[in-house]
mmCIF file of C-alpha atoms in Angstrom:
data_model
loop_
_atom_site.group_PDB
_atom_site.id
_atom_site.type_symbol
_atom_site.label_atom_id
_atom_site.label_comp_id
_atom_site.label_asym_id
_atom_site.label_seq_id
_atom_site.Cartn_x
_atom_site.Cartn_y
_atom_site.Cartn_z
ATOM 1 C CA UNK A 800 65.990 11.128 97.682
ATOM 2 C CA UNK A 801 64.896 7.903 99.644
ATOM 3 C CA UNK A 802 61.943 8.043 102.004
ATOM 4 C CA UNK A 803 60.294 5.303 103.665
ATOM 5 C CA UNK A 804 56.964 5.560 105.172
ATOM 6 C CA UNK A 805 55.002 3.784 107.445
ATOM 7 C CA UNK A 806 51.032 4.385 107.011
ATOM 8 C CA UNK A 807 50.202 2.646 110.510
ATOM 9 C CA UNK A 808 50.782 4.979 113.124
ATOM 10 C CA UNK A 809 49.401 2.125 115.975
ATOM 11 C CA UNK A 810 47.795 -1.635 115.542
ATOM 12 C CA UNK A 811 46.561 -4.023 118.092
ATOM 13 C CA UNK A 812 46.058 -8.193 117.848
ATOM 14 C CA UNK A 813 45.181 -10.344 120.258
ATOM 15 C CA UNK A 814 47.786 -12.610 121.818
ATOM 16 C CA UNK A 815 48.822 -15.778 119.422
ATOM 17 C CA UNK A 816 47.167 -13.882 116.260
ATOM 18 C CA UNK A 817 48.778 -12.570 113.204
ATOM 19 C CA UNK A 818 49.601 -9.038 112.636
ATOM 20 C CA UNK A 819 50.920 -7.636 109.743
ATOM 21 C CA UNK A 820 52.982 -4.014 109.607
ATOM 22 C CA UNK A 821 53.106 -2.085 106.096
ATOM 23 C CA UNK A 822 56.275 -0.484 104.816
ATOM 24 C CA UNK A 823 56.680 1.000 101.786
ATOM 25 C CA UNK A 824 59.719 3.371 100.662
ATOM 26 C CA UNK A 825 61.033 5.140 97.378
ATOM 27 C CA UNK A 826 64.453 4.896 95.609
ATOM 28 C CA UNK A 827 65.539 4.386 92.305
ATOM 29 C CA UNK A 828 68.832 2.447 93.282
ATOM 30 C CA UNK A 829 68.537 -0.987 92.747
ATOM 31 C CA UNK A 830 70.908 -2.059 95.284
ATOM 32 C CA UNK A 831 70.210 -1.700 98.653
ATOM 33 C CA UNK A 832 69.072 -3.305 102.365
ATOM 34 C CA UNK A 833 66.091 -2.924 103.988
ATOM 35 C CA UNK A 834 65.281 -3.373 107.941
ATOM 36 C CA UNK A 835 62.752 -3.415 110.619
ATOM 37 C CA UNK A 836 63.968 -2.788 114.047
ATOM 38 C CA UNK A 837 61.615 -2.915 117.287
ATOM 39 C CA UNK A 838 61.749 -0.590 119.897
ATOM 40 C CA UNK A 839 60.043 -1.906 123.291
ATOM 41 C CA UNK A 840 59.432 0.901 126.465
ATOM 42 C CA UNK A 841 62.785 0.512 127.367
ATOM 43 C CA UNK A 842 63.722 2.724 124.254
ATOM 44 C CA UNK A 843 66.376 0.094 122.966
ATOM 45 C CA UNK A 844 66.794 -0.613 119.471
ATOM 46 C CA UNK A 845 66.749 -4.310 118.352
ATOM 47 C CA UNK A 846 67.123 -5.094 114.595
ATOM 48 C CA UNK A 847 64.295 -7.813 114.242
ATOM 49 C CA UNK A 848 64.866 -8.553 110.539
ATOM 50 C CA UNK A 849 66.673 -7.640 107.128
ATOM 51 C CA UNK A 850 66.489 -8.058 103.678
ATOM 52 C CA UNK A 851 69.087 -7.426 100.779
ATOM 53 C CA UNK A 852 67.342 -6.283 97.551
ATOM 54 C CA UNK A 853 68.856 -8.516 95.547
ATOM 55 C CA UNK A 854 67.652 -11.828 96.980
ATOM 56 C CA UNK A 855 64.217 -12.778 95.941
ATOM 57 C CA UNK A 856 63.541 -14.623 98.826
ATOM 58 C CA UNK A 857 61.465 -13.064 101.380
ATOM 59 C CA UNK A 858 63.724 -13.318 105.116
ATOM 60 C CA UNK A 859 62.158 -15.196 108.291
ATOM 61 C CA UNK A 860 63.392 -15.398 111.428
ATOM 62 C CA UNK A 861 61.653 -17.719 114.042
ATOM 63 C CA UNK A 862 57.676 -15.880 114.062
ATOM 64 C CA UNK A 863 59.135 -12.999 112.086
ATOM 65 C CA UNK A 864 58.384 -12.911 108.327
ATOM 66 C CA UNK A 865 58.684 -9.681 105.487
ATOM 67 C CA UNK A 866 56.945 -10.135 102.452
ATOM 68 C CA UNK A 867 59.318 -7.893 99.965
ATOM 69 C CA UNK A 868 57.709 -6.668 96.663
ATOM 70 C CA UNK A 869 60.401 -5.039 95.108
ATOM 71 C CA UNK A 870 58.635 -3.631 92.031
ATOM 72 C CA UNK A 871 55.930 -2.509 94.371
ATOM 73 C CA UNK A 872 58.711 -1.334 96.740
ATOM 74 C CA UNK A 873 56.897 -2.471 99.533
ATOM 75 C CA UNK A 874 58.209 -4.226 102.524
ATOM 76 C CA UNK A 875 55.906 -5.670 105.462
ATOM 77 C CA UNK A 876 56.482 -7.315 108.372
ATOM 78 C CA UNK A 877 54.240 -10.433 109.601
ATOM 79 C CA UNK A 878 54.308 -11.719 113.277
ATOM 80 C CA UNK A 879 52.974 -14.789 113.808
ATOM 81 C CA UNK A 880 51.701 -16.064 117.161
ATOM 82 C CA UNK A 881 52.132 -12.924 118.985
ATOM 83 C CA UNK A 882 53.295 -12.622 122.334
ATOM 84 C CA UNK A 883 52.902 -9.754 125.370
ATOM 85 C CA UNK A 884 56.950 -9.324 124.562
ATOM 86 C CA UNK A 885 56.287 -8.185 120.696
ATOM 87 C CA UNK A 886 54.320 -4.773 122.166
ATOM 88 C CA UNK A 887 56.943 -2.662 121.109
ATOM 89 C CA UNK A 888 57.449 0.647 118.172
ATOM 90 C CA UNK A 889 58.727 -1.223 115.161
ATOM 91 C CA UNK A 890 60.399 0.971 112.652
ATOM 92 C CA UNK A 891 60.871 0.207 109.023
ATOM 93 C CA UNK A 892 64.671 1.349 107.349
ATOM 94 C CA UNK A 893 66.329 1.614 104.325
ATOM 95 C CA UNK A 894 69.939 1.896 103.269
ATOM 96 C CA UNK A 895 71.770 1.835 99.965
ATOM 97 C CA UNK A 896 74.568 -0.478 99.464
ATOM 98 C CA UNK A 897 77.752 0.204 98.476
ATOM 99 C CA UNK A 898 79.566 3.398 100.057
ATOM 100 C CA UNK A 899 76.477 4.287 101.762
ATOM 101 C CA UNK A 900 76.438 6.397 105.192
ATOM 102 C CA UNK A 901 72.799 6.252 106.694
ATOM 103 C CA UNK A 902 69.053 4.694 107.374
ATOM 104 C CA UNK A 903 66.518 6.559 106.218
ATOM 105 C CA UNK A 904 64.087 5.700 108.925
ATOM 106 C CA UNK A 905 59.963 4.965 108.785
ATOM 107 C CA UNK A 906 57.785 6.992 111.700
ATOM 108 C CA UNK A 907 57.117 3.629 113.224
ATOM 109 C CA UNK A 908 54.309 1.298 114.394
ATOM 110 C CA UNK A 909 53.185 1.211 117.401
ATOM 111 C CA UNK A 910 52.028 -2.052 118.112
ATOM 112 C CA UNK A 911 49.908 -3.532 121.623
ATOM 113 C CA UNK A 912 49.962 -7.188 121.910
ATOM 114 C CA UNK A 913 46.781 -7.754 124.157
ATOM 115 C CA UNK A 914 46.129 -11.013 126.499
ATOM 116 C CA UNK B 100 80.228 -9.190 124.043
ATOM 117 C CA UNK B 101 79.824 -5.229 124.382
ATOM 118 C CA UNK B 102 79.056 -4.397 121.182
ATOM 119 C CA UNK B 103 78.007 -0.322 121.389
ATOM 120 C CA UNK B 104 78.668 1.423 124.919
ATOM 121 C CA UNK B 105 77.002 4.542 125.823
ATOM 122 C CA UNK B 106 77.366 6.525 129.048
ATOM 123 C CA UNK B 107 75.571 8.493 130.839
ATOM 124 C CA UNK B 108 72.290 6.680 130.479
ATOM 125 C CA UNK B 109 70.834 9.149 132.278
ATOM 126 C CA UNK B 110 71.074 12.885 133.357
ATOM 127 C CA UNK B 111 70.327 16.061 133.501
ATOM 128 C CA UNK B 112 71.319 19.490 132.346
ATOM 129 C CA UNK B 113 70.580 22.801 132.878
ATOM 130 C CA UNK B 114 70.137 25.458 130.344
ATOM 131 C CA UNK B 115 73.699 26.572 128.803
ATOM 132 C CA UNK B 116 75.710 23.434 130.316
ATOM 133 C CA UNK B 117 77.558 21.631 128.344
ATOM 134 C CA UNK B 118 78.252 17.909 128.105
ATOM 135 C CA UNK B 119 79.749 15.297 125.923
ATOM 136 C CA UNK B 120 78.136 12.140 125.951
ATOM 137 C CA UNK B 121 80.710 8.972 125.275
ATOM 138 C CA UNK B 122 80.408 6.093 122.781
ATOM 139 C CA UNK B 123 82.496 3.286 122.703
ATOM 140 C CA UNK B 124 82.543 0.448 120.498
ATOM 141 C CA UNK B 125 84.627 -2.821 120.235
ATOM 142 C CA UNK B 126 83.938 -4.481 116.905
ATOM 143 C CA UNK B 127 86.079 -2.700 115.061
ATOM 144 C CA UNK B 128 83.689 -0.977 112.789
ATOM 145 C CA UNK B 129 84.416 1.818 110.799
ATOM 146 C CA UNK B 130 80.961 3.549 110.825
ATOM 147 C CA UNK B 131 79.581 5.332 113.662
ATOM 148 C CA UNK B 132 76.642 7.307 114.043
ATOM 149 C CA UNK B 133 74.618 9.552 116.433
ATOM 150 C CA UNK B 134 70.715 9.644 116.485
ATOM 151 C CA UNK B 135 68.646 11.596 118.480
ATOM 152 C CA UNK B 136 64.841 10.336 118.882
ATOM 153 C CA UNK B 137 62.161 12.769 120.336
ATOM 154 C CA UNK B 138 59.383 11.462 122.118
ATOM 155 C CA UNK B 139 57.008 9.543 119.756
ATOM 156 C CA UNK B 140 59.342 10.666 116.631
ATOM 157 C CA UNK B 141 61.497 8.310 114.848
ATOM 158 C CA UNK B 142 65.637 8.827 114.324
ATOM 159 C CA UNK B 143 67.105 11.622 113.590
ATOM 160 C CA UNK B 144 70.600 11.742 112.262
ATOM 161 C CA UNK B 145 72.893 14.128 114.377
ATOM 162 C CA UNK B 146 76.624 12.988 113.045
ATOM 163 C CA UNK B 147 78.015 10.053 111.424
ATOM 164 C CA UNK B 148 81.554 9.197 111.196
ATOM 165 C CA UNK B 149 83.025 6.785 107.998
ATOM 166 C CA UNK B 150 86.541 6.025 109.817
ATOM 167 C CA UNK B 151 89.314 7.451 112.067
ATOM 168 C CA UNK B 152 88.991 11.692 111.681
ATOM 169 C CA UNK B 153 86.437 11.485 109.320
ATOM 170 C CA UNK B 154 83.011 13.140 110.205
ATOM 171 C CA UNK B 155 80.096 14.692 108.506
ATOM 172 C CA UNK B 156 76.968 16.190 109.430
ATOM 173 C CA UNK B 157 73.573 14.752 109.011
ATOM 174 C CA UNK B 158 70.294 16.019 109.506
ATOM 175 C CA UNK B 159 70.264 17.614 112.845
ATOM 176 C CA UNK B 160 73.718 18.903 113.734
ATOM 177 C CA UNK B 161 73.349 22.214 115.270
ATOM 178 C CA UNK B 162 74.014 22.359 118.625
ATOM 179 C CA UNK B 163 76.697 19.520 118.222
ATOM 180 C CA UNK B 164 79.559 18.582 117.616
ATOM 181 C CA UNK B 165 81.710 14.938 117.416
ATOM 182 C CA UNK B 166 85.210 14.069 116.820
ATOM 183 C CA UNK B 167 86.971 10.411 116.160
ATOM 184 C CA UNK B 168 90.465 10.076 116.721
ATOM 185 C CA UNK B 169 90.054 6.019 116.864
ATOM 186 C CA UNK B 170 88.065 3.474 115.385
ATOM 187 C CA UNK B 171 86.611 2.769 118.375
ATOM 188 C CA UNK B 172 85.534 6.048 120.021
ATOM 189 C CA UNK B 173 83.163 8.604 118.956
ATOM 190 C CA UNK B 174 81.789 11.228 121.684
ATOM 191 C CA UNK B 175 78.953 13.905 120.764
ATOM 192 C CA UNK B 176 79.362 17.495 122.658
ATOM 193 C CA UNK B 177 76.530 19.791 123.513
ATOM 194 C CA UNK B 178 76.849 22.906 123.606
ATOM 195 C CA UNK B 179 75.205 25.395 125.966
ATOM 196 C CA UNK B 180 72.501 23.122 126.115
ATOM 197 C CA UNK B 181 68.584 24.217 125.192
ATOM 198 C CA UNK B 182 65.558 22.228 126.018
ATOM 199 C CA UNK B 183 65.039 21.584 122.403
ATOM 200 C CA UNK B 184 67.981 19.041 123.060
ATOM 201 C CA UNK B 185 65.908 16.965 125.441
ATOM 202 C CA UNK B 186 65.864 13.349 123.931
ATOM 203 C CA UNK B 187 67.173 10.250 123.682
ATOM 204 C CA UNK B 188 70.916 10.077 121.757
ATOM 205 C CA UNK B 189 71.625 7.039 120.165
ATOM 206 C CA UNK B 190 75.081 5.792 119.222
ATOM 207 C CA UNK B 191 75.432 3.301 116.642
ATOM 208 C CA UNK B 192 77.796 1.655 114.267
ATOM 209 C CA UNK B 193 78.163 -0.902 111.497
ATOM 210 C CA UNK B 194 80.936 -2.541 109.857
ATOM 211 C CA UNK B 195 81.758 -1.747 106.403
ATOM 212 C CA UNK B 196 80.988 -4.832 104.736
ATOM 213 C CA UNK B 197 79.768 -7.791 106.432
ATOM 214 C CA UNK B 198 75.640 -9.088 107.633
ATOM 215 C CA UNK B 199 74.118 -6.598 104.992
ATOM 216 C CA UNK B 200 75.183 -3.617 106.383
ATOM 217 C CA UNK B 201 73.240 -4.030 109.814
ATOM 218 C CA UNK B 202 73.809 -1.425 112.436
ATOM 219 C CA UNK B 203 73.904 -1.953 115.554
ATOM 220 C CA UNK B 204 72.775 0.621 118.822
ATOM 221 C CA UNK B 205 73.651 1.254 121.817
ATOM 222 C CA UNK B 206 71.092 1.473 124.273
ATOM 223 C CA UNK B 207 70.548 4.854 124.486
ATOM 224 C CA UNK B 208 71.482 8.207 126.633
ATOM 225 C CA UNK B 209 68.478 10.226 127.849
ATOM 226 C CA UNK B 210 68.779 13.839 128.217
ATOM 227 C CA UNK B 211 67.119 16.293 129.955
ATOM 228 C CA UNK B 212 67.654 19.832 129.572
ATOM 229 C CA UNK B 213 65.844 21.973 132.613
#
């Protein structure tokens, strides 16, 4: 069975710093998607970034990063300059590909941006 | 674009009520979920759906049940609703091939059972 896990349960940075959330998760597929997805107060779920297994190289978006480590199964997020808008849960997710029906979903991170 | 639809957002139920709680989406996708997400917990799968009068259980499901008789609608029912149901319920879909298999939520239905 897939699990994902998430060894952060909270994390602080100071506004315009780094941060960087841990992810790490077991399969032995070697064909699936992986996801982080932030959660602010208002409880809505926002996907912020995702990675297919297959490609080697690691997915950005704008200040978003992941460094994916396949054979370490590991799969962090980085946020660069951090803003007041990034405090938020951020959950980590995995799905297999193919005729797949489900996330297996991380704990979460809860993270404070502070001014 | 409307993407996933939930109503209520809100409301409230007394013990033994029961209450369906509508999802509506318009992107033509054939999966469709339900999560439920307890206060400082991550998601919990409830139901899932693969297409058109196909659904399946997933981790949670007592206390529920779904139905899909289109592509574009899937309600969840409760039940004679107990406080352990008090949460936020999560619709959410994805299409079956297509931007890695994202899905995509609505924003959310909270619950309270009294």
């Amino acid at each position: 069975a897939q699990t994902v896990t998430q060894s952060q349960p909270e994390m602080s940075v100071q506004e315009a710093e780094t941060v960087t959330l841990s992810c790490t998760y077991d399969t032995s597929e070697n064909n699936y998607y992986l996801f982080w997805y932030k959660q602010p107060p208002s409880r809505q779920m926002i996907l912020v970034i995702r990675q297919e297994a297959y490609k080697q190289q690691n997915a950005t978006e704008n200040r978003f990063s992941v460094n994916f480590q396949k054979a370490a199964k590991s799969f962090s997020l980085k946020i660069s300059d951090s803003q007041l808008g990034d405090t938020a849960m951020y959950f980590c997710a995995f799905m297999l590909s193919g005729n797949n029906r489900k996330l297996i979903w991380g704990l979460g991170t809860s993270l404070a941006v502070n001014p | 674009n409307a993407g996933v639809t939930q109503t209520p957002k809100f409301r409230i139920l007394k013990i033994g009520q029961s209450m369906t709680l509508q999802c509506t989406q318009d992107m033509n996708h054939n999966y469709m979920y339900w999560y439920r997400q307890d206060p400082g917990m991550g998601l919990k799968l409830i139901y899932y759906s693969v297409g058109a009068g196909i659904t399946d259980k997933g981790e949670v499901p007592n206390g529920y049940n779904v139905s899909r008789s289109t592509t574009e609608d899937f309600p969840l029912r409760l039940e004679l609703a107990a406080p352990s149901q008090t949460s936020v319920y999560f619709c959410a879909s994805r299409p079956e091939q297509g931007y890695g298999n994202t899905i995509y939520f609505g924003e959310g239905s909270w619950l309270t059972v009294v």
